[in-house]
XYZ file of C-alpha atoms in Angstrom:
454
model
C 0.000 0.000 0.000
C 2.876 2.382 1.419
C 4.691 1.349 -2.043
C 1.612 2.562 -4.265
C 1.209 5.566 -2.458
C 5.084 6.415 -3.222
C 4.598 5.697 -6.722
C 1.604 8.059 -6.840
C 2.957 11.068 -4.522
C 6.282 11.343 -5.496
C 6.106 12.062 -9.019
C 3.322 14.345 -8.317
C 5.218 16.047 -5.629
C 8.325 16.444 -7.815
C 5.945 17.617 -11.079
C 4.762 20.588 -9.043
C 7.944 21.466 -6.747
C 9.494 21.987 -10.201
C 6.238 23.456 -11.938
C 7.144 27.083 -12.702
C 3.855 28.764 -12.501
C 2.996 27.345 -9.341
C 7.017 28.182 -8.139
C 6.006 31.767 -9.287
C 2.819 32.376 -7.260
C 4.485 30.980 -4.190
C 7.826 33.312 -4.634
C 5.802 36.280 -5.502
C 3.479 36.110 -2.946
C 6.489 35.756 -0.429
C 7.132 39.681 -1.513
C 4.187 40.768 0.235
C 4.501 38.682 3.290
C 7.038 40.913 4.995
C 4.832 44.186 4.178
C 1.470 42.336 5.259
C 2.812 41.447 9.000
C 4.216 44.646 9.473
C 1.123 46.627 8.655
C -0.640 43.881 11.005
C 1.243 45.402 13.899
C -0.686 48.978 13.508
C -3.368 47.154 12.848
C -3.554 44.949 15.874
C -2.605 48.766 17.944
C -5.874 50.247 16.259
C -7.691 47.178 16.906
C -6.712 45.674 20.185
C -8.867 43.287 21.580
C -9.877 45.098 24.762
C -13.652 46.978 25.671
C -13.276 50.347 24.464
C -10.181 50.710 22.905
C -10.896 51.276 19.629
C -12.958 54.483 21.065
C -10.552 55.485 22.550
C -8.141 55.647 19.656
C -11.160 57.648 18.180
C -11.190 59.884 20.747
C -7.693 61.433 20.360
C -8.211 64.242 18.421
C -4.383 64.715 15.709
C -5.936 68.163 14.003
C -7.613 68.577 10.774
C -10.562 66.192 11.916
C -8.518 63.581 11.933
C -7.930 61.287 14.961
C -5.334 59.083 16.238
C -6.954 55.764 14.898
C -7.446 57.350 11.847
C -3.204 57.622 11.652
C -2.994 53.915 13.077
C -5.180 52.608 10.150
C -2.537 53.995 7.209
C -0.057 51.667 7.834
C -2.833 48.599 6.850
C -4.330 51.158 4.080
C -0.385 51.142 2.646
C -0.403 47.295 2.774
C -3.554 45.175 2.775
C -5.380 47.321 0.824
C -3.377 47.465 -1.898
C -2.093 43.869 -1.467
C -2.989 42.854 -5.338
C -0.319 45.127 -6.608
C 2.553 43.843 -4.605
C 1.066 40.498 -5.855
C 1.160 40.918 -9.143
C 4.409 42.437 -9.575
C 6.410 39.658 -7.322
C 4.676 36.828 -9.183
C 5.863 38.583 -12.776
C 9.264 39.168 -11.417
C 9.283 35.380 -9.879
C 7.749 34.118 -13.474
C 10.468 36.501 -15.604
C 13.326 34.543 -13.539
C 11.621 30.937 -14.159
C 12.064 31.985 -18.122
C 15.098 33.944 -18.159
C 14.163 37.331 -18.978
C 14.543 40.970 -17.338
C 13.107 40.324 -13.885
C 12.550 44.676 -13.385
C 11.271 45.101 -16.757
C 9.102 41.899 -16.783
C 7.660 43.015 -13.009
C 6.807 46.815 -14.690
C 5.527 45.586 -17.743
C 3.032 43.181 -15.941
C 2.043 46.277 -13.616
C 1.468 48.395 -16.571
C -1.174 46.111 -18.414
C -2.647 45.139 -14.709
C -3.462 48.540 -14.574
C -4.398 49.130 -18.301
C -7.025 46.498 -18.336
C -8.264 48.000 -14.850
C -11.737 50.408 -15.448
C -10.530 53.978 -13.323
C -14.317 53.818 -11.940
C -15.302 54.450 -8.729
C -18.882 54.558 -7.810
C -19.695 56.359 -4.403
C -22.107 58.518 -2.361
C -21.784 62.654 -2.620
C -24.325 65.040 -0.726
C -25.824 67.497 -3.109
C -27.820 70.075 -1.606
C -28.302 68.459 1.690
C -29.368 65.058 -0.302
C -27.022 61.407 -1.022
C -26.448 60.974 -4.500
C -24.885 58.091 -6.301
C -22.152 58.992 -8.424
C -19.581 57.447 -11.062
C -16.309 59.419 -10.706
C -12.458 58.552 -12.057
C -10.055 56.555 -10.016
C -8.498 53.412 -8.789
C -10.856 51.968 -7.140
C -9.662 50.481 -4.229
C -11.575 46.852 -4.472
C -9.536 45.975 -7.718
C -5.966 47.199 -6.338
C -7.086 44.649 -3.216
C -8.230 41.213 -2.684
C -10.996 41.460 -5.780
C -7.978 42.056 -8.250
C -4.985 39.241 -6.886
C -6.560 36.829 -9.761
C -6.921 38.939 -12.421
C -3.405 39.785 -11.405
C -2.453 36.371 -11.326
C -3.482 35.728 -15.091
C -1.908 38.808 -16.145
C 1.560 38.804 -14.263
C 2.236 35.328 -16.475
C 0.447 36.394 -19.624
C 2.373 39.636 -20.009
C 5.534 38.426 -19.086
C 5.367 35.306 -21.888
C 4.431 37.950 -24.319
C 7.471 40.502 -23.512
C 10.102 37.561 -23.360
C 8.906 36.228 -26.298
C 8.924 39.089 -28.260
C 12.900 39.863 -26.759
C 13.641 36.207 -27.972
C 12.949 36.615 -31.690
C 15.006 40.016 -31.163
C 12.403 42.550 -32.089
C 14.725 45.271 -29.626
C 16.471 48.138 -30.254
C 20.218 47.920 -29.919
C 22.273 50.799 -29.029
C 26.126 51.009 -30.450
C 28.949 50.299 -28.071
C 29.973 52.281 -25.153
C 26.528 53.473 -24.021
C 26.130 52.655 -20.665
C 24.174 49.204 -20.041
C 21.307 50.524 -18.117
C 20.717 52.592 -21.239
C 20.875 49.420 -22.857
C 18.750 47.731 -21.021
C 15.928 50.151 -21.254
C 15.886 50.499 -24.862
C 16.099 47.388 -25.336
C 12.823 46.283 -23.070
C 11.468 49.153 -25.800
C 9.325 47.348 -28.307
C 9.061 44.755 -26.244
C 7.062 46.931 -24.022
C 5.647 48.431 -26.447
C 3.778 45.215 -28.374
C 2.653 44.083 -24.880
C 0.725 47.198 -24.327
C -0.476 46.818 -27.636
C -1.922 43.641 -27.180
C -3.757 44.372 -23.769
C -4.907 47.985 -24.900
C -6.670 45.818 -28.013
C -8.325 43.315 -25.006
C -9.300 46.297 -23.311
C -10.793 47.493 -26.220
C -12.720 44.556 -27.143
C -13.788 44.204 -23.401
C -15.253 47.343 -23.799
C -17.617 47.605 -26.996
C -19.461 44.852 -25.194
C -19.842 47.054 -21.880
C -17.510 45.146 -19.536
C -14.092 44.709 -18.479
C -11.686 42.126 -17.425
C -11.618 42.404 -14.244
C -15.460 41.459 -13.704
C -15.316 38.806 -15.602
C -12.263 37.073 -14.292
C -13.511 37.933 -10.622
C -17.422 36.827 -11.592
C -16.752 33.567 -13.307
C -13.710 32.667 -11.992
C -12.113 34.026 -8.865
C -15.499 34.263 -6.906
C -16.353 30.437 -8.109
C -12.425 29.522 -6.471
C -13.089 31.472 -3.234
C -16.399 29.770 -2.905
C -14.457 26.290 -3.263
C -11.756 26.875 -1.115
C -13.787 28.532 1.730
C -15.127 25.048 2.558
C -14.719 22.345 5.077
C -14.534 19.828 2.209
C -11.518 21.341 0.926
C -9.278 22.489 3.695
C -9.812 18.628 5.097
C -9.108 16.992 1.423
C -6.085 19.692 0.788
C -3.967 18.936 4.489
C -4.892 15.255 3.827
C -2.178 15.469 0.853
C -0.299 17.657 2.507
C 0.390 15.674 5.259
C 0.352 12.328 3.004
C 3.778 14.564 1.145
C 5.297 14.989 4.365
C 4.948 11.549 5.527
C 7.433 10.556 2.431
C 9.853 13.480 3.112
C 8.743 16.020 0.918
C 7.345 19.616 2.255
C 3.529 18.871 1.804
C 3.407 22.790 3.313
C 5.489 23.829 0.232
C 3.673 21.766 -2.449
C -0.101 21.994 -1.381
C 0.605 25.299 -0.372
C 1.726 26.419 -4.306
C -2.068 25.687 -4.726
C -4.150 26.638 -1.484
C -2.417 29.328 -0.378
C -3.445 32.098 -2.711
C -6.935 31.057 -2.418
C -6.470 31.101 1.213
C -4.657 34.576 1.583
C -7.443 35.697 -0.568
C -10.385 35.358 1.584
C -7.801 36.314 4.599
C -7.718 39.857 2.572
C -11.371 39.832 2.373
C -11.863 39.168 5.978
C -10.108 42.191 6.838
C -11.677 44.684 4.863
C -15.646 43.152 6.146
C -14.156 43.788 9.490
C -12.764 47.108 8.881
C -15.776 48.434 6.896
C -18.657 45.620 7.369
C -18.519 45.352 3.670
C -18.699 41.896 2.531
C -19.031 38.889 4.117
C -16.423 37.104 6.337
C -14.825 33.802 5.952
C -14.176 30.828 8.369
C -11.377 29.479 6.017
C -8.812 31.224 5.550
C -5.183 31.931 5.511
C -5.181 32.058 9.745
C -7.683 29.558 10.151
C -5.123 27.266 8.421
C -1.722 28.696 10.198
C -3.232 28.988 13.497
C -6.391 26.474 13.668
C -5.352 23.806 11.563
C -2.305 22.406 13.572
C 0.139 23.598 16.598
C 3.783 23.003 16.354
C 4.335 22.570 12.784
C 3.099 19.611 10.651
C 0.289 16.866 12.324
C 0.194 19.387 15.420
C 3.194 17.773 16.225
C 3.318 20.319 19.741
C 0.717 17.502 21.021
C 2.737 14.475 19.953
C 6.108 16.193 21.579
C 3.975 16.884 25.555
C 2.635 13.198 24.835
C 6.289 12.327 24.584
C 7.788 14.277 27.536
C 4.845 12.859 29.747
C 4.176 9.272 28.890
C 7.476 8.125 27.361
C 10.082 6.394 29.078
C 12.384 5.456 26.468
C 15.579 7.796 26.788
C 15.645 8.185 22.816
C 12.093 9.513 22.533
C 12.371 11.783 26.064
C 15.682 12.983 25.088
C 14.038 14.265 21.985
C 10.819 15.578 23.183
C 13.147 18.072 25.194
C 15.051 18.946 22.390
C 11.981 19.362 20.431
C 10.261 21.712 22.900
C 10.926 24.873 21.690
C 11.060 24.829 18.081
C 7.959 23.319 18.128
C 6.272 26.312 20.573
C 7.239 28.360 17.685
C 5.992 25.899 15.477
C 9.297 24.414 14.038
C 9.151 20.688 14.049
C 11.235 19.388 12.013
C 13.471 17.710 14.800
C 10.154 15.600 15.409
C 9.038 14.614 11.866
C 12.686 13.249 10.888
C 14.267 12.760 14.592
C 11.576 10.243 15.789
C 11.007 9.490 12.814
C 7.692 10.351 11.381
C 8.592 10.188 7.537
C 8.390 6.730 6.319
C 6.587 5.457 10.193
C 3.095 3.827 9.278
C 2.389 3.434 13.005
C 2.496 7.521 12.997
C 1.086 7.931 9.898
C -2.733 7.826 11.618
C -2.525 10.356 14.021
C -0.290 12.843 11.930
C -3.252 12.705 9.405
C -5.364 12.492 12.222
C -5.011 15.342 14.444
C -5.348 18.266 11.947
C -8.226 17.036 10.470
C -9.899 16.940 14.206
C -8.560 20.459 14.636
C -9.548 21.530 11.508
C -13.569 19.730 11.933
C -13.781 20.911 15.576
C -12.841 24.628 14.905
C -15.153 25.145 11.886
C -17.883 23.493 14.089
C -17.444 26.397 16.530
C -16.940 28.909 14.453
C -19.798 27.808 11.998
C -21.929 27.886 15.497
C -21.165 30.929 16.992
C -18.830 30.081 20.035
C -15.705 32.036 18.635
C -15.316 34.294 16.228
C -14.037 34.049 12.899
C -10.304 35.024 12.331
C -10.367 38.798 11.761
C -8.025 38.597 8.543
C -4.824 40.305 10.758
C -0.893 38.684 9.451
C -0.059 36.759 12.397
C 3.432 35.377 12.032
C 2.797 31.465 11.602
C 5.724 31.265 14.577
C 3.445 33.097 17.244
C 2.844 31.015 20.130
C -0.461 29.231 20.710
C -2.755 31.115 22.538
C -0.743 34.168 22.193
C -1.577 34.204 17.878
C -5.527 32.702 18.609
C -5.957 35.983 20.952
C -4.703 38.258 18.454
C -6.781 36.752 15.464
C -10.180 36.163 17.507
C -10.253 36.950 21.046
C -9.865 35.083 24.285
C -12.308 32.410 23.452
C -10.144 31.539 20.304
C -7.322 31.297 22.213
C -8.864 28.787 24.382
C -9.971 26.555 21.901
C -6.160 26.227 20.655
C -5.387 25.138 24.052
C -8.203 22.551 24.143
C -7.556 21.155 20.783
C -3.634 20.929 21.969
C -5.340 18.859 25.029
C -6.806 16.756 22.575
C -4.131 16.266 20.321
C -1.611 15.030 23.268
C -4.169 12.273 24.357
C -4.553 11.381 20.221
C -1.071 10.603 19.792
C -0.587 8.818 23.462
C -1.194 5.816 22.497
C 0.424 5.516 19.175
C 4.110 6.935 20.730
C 3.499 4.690 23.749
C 3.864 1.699 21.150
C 7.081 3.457 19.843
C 8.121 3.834 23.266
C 7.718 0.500 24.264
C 9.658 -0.441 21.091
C 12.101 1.653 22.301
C 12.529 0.858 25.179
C 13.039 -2.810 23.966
C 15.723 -1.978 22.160
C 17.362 -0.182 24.126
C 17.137 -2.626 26.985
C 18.661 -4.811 24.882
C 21.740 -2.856 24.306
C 22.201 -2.908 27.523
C 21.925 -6.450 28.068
C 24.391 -7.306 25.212
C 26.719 -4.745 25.026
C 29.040 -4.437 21.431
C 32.230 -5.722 21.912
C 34.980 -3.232 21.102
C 38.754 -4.693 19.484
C 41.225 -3.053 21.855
C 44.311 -1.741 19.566
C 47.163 -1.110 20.840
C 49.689 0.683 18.656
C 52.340 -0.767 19.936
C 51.400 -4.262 18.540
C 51.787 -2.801 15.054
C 54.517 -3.586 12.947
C 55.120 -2.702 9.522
C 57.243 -5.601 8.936
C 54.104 -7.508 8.214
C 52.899 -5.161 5.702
């Protein structure tokens, strides 16, 4: 069975570690990480989760009408809100090194016909003599530079990249005569190649148009909103850390390889979270990208900060204790990869059960409660993924949150008890019988050698 598995996973595994669209929207995403958790601080300062703080942010009076929440919320404004763009250009400058081509140019070209394709609409509210009227006036709007636009800018990061390089391969450039300098060079060169790609989307915005519409509601209608509806289900965060944690059971990073798929989907509807709970606009999401970092599992991997307290309390095999303590604090900060190659969990059936087992019990019993009511859903805030337990739940729900991590890391210790117990008794076999029959050791003395027998 293990054998068939092998034969099924690891080609699949190694088909899309090496996939370069999927190796794109993982690296380009990772630009926006950084800026996402540091707006998250001022956001968590605006927003702490304590009666009466956020009114008393309001009440702080900076000058010009403008209060001292009203400063605190920039910060997220500068990051989250315009979260598609950082998006777009890291997965284009991720996708331009897959295919060897300028990385800068290929990131600003994709940027350019992101934004060409984008309708400079923005329908609001004015008060004309004393009365709300609805209005159409020009601008960004905000929605498509945010979570509504990371697909669209998805599509058109790898679309518009492919087109520049492969109008630079057949050497449609301008080239300048020796001694100019080579970011001159460089720049005229990216010309034409530029120049057809903007082309070619100001033709699709064209079309788009004589039929009333634009891209970006039709990518976000038919197929971005369909995705988000698929991934925000129980169904599919249970069937997605299934193979993740099958991958990781034969060695490969199942976080890594499911995550090229999920995790866009995921950060997505994190995105979206924020803004309903920022502005009540939309709707709010149980799964999402913090659901699945701090819901999902504790300690890394199969909630493998369970399986390492089960160790320390009902082991007794000096091999499995010794490595529960070194294990400890890594996995508090959700590092475990002492556990899942030190005990060993890769290649183990007898762990293979509750490694698969535990997250999906964390994942069913904390949709259950959020579906019903008992704690909130995660408010959409970038909580480092190696925040403490309890500390991250508090931050991304409230106190009731972070007591449900606690309980489900109760649970988790008495789901792996008795399947390291049987390791431990192994163990402790083994070892017992080192002990017993000791390995004899060849004493050498040196001055038995001789070299006239060589």
């Amino acid at each position: 069975m293990l054998d068939k598995l092998e034969k099924i996973l690891m080609p699949l595994a190694e088909a899309i570690g090496r996939n370069k669209y999927l190796i794109s929207i993982r690296d380009g995403f990772l630009v926006s990480t950084p800026l996402l958790i540091a707006g998250s601080l001022f956001l968590l300062i605006a927003n702490f989760p304590v009666p009466g703080w956020p009114e008393f942010l309001e009440s702080i009076e900076m000058g010009n009408g403008m209060t001292l929440a009203t400063f605190l919320s920039k910060p997220s404004d500068a990051t989250f809100t315009i979260m598609a763009i950082f998006a777009t250009m890291g997965i284009a400058y991720s996708y331009a090194k897959q295919i060897d081509t300028d990385r800068i140019f290929g990131a600003a070209t994709a940027l350019m016909s992101w934004f060409l394709l984008m309708p400079y609409v923005v329908d609001g509210t004015v008060t004309v003599g004393g009365k709300d009227v609805t209005a159409s006036m020009s601008g960004i709007p905000l929605g498509w530079v945010g979570a509504k636009g990371i697909f669209v800018g998805i599509i058109i990061a790898f679309t518009s990249v492919a087109l520049y390089a492969w109008v630079k391969r057949r050497g449609w450039v301008i080239k300048m005569p020796a001694g100019v300098p080579p970011t001159v060079v460089e720049s005229f060169s990216a010309l034409i190649p530029i120049m057809v790609t903007m082309g070619v989307f100001f033709l699709i915005n064209t079309v788009f148009g004589m039929f009333g519409t634009d891209v970006f509601d039709i990518i976000f209608v038919w197929l971005q909103t369909p995705l988000l509806g698929l991934g925000d289900t129980l169904g599919a965060m249970v069937i997605a850390y299934v193979f993740l944690h099958l991958f990781w059971f034969f060695g490969i990073n199942g976080s890594s390889v499911v995550g090229a798929v999920f995790n866009p989907i995921l950060q997505t509807l994190a995105v979206e979270n924020l803004e309903f709970f920022k502005t009540g606009i939309g709707e709010g999401h149980i799964i999402c990208q913090q659901f699945q970092d701090l819901f999902a599992t504790f300690g890394g991997a199969g909630s493998t900060l369970s399986l390492i307290i089960a160790m320390l309390l009902f082991c007794k095999s000096k091999r499995i204790k010794q490595l529960g303590k070194l294990a400890l604090v890594p996995g508090i900060f959700n590092i475990n990869e002492p556990v899942i190659f030190g005990l060993p969990i890769v290649m183990n059936p007898l762990m293979l059960i509750p490694f698969m087992l535990v997250p999906t019990v964390n994942i069913v019993v904390s949709y259950l409660a959020m579906a019903a009511g008992f704690v909130p859903i995660c408010n959409g805030i970038q909580i480092p993924w190696t925040m403490p337990l309890g500390i991250s739940g508090f931050f991304a729900t409230n106190w009731v949150g972070a007591l449900l991590q606690i309980a489900l890391l109760v649970l988790g210790v008495f789901l792996y008890m008795p399947f390291i117990k049987m390791m431990d008794k192994q163990y402790l076999s083994d070892e017992q019988k080192a002990i017993e029959t000791p390995i004899e050791e060849d004493d050498i003395d040196l001055d038995d050698l001789s070299f006239d027998d060589l």
